[in-house]
PDB file of N, CA and C in Angstrom:
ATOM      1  N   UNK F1276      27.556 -31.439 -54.362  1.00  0.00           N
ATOM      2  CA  UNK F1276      26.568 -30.379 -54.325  1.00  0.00           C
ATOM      3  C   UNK F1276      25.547 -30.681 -53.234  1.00  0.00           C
ATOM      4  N   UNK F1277      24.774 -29.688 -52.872  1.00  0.00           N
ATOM      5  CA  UNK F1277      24.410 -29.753 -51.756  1.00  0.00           C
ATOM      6  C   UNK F1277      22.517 -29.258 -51.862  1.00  0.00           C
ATOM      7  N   UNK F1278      21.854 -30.053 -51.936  1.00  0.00           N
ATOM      8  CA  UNK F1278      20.453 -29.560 -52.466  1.00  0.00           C
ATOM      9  C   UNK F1278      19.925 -28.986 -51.225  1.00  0.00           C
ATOM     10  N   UNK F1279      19.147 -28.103 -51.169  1.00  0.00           N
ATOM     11  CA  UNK F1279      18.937 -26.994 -50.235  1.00  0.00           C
ATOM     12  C   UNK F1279      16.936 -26.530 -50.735  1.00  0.00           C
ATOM     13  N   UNK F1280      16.520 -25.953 -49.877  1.00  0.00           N
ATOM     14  CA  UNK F1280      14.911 -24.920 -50.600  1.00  0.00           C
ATOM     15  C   UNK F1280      15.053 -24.020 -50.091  1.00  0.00           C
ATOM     16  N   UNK F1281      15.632 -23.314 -50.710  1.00  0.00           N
ATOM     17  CA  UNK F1281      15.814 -21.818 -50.394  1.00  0.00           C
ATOM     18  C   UNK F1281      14.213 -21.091 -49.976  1.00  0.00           C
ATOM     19  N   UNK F1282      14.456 -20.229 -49.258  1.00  0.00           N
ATOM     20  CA  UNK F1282      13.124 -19.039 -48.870  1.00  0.00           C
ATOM     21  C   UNK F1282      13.199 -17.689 -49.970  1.00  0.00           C
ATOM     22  N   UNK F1283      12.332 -17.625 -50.669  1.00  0.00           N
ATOM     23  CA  UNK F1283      12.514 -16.485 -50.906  1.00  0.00           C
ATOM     24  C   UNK F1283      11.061 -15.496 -50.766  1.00  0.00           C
ATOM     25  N   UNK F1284      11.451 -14.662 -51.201  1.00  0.00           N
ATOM     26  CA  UNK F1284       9.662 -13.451 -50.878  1.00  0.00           C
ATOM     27  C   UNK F1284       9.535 -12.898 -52.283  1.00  0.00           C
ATOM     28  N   UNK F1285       8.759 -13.001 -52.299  1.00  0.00           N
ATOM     29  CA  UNK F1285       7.841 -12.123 -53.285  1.00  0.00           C
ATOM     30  C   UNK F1285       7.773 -10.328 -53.501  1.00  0.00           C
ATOM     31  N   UNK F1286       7.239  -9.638 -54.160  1.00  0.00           N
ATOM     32  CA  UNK F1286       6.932  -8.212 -54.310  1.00  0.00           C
ATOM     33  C   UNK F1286       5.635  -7.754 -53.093  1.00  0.00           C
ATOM     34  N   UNK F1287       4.820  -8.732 -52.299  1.00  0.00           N
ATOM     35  CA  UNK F1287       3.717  -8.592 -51.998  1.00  0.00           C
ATOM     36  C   UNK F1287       4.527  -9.355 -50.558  1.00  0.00           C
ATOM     37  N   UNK F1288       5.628  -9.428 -50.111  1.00  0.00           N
ATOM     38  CA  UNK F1288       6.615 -10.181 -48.985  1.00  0.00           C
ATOM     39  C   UNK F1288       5.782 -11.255 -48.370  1.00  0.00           C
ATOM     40  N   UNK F1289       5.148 -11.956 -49.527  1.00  0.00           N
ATOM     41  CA  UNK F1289       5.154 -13.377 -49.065  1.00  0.00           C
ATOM     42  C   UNK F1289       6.149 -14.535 -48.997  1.00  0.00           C
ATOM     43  N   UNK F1290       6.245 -15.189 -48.358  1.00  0.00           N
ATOM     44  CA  UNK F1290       7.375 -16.212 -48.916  1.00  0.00           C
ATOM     45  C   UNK F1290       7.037 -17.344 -50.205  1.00  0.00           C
ATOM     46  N   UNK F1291       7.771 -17.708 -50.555  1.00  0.00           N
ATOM     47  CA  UNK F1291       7.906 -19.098 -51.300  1.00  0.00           C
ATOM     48  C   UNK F1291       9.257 -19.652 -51.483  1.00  0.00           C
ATOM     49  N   UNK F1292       9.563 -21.127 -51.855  1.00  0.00           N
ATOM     50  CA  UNK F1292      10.380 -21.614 -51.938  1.00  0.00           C
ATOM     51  C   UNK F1292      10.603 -22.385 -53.133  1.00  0.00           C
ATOM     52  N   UNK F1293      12.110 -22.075 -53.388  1.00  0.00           N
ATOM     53  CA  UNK F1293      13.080 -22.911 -54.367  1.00  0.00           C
ATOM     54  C   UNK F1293      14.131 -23.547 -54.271  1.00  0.00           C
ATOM     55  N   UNK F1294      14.063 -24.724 -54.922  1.00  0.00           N
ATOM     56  CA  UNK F1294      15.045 -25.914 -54.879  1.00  0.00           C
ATOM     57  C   UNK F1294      16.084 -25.357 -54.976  1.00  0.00           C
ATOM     58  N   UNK F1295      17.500 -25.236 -54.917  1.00  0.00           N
ATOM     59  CA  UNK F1295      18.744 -24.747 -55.395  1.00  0.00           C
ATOM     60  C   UNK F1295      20.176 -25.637 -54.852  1.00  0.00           C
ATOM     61  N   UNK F1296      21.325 -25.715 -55.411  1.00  0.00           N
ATOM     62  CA  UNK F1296      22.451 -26.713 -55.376  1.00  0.00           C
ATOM     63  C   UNK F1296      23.117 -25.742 -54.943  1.00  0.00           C
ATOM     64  N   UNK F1297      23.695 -25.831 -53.680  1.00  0.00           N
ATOM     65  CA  UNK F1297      25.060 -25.258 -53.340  1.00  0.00           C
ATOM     66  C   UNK F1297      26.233 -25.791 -53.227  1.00  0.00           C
ATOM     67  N   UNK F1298      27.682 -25.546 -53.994  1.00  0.00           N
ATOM     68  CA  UNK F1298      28.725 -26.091 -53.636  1.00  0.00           C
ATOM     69  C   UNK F1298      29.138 -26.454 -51.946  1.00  0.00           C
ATOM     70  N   UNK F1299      28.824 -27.661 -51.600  1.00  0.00           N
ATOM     71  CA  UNK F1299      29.188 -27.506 -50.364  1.00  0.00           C
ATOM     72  C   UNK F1299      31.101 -27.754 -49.994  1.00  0.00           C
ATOM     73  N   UNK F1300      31.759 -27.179 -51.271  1.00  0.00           N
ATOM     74  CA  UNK F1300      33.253 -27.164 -50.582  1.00  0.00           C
ATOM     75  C   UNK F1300      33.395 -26.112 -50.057  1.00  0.00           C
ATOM     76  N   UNK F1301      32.368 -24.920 -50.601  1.00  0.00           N
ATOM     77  CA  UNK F1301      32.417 -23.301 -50.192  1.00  0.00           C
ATOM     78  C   UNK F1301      31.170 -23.137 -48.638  1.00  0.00           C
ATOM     79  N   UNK F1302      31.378 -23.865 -48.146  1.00  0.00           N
ATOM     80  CA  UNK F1302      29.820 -23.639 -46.652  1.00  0.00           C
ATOM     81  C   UNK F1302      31.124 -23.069 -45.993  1.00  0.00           C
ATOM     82  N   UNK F1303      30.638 -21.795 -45.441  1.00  0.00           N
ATOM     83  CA  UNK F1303      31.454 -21.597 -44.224  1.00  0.00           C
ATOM     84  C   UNK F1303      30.573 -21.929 -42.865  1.00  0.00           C
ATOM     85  N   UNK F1304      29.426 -21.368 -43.006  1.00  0.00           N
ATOM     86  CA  UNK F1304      28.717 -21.577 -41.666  1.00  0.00           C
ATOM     87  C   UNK F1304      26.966 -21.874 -42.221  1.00  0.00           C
ATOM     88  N   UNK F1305      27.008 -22.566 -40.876  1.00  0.00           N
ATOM     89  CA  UNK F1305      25.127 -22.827 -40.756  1.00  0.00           C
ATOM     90  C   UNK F1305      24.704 -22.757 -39.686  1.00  0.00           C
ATOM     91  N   UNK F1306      23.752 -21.908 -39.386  1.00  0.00           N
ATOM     92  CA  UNK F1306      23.058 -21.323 -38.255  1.00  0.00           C
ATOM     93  C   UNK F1306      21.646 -21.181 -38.430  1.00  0.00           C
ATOM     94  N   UNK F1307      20.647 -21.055 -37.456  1.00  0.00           N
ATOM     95  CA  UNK F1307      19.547 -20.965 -37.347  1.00  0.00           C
ATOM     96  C   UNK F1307      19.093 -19.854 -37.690  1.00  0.00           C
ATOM     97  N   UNK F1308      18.429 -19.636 -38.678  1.00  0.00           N
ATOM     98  CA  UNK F1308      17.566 -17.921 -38.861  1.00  0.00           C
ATOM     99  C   UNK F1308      16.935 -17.853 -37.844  1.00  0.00           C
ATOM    100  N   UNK F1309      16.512 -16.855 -36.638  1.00  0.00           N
ATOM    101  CA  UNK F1309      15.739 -16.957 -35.927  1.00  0.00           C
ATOM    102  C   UNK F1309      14.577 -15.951 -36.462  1.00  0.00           C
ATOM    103  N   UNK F1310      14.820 -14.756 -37.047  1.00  0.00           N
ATOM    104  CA  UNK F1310      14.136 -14.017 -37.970  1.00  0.00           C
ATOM    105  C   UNK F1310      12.839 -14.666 -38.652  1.00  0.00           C
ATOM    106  N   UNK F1311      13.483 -15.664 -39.312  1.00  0.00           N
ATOM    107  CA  UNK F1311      12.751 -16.397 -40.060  1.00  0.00           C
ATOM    108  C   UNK F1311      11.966 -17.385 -39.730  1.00  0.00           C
ATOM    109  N   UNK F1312      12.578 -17.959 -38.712  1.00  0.00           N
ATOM    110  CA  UNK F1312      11.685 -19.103 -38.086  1.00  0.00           C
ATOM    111  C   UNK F1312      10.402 -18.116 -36.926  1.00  0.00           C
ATOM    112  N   UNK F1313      10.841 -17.149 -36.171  1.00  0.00           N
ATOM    113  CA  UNK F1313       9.503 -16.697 -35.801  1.00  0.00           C
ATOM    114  C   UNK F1313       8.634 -15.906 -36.638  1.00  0.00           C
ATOM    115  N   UNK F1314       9.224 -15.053 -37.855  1.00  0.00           N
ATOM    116  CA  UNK F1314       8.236 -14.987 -39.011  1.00  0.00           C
ATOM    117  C   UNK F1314       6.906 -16.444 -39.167  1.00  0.00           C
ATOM    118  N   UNK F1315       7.989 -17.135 -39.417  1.00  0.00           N
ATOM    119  CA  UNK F1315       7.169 -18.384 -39.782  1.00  0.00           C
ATOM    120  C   UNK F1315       5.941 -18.891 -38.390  1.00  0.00           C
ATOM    121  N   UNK F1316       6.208 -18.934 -37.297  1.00  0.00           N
ATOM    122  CA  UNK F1316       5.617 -19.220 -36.227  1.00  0.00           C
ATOM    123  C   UNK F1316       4.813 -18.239 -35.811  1.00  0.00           C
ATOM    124  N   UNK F1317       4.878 -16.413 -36.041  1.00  0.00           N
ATOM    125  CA  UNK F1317       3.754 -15.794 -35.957  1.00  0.00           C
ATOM    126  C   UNK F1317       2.430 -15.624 -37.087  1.00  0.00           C
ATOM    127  N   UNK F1318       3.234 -15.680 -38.666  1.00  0.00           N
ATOM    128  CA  UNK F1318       2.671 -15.705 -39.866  1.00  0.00           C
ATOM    129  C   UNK F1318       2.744 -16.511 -40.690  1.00  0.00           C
ATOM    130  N   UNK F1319       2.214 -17.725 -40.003  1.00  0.00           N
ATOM    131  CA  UNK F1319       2.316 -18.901 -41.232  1.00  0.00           C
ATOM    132  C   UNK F1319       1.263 -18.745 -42.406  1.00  0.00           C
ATOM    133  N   UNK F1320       0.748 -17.879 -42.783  1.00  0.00           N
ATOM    134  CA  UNK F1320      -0.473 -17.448 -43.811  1.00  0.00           C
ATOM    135  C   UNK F1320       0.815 -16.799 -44.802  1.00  0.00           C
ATOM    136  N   UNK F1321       1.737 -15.788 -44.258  1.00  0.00           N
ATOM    137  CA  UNK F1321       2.823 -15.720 -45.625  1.00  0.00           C
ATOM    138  C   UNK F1321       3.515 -16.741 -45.975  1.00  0.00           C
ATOM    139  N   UNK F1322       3.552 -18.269 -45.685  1.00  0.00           N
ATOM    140  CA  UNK F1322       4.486 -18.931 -46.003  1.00  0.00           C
ATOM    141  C   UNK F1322       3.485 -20.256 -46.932  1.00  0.00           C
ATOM    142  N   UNK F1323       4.487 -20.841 -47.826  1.00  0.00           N
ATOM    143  CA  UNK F1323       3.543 -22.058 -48.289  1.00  0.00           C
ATOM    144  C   UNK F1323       2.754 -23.095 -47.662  1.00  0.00           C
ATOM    145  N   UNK F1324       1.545 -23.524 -48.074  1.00  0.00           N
ATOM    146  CA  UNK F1324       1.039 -24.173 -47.217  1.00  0.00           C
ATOM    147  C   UNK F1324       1.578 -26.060 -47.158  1.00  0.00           C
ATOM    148  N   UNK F1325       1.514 -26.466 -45.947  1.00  0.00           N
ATOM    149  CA  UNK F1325       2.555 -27.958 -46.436  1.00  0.00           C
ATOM    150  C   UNK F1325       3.643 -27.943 -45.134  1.00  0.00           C
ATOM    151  N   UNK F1326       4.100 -27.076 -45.017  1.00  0.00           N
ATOM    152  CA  UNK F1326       5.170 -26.453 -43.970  1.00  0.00           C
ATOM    153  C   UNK F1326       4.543 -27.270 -42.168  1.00  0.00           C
ATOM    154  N   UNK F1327       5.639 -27.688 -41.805  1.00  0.00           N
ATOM    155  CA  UNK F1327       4.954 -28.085 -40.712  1.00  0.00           C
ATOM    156  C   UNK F1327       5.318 -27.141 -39.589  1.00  0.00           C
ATOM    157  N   UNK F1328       4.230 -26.728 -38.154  1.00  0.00           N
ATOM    158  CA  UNK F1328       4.254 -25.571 -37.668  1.00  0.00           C
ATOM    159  C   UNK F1328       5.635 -25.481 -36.966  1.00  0.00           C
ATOM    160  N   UNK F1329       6.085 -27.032 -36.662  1.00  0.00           N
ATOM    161  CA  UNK F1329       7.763 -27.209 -36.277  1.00  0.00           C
ATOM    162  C   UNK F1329       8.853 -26.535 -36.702  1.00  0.00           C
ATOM    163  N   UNK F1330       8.370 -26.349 -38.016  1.00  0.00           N
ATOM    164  CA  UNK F1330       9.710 -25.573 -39.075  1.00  0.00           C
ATOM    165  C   UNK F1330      10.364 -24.860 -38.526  1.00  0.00           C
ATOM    166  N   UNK F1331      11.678 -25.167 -38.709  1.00  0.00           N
ATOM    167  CA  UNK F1331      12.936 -24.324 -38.676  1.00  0.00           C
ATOM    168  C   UNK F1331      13.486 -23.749 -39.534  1.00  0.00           C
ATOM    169  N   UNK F1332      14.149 -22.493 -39.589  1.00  0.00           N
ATOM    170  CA  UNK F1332      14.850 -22.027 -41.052  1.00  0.00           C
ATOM    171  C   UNK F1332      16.211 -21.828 -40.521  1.00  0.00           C
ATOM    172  N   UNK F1333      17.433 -22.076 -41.387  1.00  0.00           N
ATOM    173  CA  UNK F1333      18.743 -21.986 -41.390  1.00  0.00           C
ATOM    174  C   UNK F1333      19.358 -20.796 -42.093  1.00  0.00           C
ATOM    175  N   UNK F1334      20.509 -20.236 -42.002  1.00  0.00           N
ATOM    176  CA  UNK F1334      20.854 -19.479 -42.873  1.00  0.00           C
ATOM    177  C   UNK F1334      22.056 -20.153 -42.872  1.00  0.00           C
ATOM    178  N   UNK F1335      22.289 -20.156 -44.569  1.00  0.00           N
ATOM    179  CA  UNK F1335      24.451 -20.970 -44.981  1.00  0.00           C
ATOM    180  C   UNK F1335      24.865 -19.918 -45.410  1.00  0.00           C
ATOM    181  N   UNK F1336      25.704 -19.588 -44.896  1.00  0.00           N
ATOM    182  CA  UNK F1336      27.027 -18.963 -45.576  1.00  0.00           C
ATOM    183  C   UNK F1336      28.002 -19.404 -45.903  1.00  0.00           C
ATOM    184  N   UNK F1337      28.120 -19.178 -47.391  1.00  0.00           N
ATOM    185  CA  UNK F1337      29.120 -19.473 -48.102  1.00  0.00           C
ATOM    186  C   UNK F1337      30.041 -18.157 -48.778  1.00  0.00           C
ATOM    187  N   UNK F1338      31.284 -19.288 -49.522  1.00  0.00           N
ATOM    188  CA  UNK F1338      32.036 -17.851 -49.979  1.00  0.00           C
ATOM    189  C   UNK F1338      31.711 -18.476 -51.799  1.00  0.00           C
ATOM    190  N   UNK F1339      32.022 -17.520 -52.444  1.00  0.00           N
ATOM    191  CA  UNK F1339      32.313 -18.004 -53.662  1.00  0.00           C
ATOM    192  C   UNK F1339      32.618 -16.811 -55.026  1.00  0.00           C
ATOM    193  N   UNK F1340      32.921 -17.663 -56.510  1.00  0.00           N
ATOM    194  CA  UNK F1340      33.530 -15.691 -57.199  1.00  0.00           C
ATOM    195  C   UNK F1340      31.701 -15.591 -57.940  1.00  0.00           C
ATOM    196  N   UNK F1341      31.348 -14.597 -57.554  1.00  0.00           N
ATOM    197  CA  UNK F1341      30.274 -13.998 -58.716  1.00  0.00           C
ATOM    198  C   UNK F1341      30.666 -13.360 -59.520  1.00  0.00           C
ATOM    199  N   UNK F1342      31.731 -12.719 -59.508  1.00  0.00           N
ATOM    200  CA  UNK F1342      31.831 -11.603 -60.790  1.00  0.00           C
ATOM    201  C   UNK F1342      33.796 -12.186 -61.251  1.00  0.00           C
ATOM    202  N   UNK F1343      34.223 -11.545 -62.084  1.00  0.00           N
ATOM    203  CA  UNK F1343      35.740 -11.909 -62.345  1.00  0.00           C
ATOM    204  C   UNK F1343      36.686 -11.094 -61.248  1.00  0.00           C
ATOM    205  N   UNK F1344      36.275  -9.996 -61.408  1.00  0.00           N
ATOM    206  CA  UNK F1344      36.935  -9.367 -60.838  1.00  0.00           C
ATOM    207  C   UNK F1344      37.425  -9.252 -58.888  1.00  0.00           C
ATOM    208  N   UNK F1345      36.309  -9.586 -58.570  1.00  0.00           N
ATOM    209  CA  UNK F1345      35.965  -9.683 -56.844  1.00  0.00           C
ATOM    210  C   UNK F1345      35.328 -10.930 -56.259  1.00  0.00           C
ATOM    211  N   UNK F1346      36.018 -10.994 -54.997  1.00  0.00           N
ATOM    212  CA  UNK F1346      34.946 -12.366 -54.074  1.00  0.00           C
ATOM    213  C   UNK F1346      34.402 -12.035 -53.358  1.00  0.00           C
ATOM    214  N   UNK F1347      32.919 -12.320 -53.162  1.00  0.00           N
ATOM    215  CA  UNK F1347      32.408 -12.281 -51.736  1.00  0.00           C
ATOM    216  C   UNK F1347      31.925 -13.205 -51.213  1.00  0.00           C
ATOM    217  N   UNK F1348      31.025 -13.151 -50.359  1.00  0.00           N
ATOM    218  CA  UNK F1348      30.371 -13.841 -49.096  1.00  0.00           C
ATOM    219  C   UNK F1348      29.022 -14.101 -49.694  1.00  0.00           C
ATOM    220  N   UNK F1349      28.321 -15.065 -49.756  1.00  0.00           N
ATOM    221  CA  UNK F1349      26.841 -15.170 -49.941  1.00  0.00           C
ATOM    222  C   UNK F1349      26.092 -15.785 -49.064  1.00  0.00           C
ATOM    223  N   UNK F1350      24.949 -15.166 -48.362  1.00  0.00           N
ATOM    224  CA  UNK F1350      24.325 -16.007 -47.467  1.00  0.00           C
ATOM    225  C   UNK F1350      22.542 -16.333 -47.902  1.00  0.00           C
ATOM    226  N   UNK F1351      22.292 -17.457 -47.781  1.00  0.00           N
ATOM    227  CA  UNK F1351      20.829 -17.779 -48.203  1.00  0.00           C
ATOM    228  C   UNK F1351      20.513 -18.156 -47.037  1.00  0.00           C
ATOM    229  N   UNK F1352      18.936 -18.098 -46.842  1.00  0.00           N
ATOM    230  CA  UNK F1352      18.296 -19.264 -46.112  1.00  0.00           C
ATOM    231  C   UNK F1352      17.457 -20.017 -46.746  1.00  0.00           C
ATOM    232  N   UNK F1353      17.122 -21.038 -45.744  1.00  0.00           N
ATOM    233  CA  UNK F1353      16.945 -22.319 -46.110  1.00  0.00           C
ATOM    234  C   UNK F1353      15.836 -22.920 -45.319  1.00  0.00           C
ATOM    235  N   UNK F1354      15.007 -23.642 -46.033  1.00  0.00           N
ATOM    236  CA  UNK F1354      14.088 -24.961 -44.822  1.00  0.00           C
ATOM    237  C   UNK F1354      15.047 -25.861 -44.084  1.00  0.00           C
ATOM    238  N   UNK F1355      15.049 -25.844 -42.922  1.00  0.00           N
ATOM    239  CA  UNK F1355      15.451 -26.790 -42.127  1.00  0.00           C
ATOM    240  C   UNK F1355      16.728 -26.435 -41.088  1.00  0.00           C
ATOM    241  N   UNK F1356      16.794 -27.440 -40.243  1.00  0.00           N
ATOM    242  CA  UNK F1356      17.643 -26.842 -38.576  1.00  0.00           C
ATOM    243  C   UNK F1356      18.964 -27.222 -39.091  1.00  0.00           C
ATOM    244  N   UNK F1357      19.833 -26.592 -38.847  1.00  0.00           N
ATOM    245  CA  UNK F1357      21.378 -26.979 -38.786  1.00  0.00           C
ATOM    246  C   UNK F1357      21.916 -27.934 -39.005  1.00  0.00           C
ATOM    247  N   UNK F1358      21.470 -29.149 -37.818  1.00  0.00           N
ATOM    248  CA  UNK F1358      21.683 -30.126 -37.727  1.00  0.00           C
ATOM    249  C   UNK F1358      21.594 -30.840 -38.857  1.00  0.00           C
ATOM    250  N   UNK F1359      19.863 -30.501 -39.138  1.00  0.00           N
ATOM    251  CA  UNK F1359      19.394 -31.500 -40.465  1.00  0.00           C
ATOM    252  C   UNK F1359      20.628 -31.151 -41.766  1.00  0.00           C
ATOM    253  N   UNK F1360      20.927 -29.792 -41.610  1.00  0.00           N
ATOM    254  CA  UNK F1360      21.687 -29.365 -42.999  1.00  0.00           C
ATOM    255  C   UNK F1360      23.317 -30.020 -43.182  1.00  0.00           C
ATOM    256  N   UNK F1361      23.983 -29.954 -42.102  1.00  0.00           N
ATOM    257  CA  UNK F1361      25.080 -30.571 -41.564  1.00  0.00           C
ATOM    258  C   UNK F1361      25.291 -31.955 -41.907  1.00  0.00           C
ATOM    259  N   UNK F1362      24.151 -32.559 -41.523  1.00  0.00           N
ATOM    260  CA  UNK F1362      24.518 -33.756 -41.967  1.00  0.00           C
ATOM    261  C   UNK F1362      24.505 -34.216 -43.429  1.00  0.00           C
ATOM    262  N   UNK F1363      24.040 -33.047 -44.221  1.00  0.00           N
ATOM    263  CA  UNK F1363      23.998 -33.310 -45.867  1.00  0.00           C
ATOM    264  C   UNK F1363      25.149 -33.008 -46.308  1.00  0.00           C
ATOM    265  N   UNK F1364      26.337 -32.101 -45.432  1.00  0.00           N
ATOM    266  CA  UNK F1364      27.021 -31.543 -46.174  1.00  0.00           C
ATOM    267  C   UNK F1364      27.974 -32.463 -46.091  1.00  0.00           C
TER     268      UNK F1364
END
């Protein structure tokens, strides 16, 4: 398993973050949010405070079953650069 801090937003589209385990037999890809990382670099007032202004955000895509019937694709993002994530997996 693969411990990760997910980004998520709020009703008021602030961010915050949560711990979460991803199967890493299911990673298909990891890439840089760029979305997210200049969010973060123009509006660091929506994001938690602690964050260093360096921060990078990733997005993983994985596959996996949510329901019985069908598979899809799930993609989260994440604190941290590729690299850093890569080498966890």
């Amino acid at each position: 398993m693969l411990e990760v801090v997910k980004v998520m937003t709020d009703l008021n589209r602030d961010f915050f973050l949560k711990k979460v385990y991803l199967n890493s037999n299911h990673v298909i890809s990891i890439e840089e949010d760029l979305v997210v990382t200049e969010l973060f670099q123009t509006n660091p007032e929506k994001f938690p405070e602690g964050l260093d202004e360096r921060q990078t955000f990733s997005s993983i895509s994985f596959s996996g079953w949510f329901t019985p019937a069908t598979q899809r694709d799930q993609c989260v993002t994440v604190v941290g650069s590729p690299e850093t994530l890569l080498s966890k997996v």
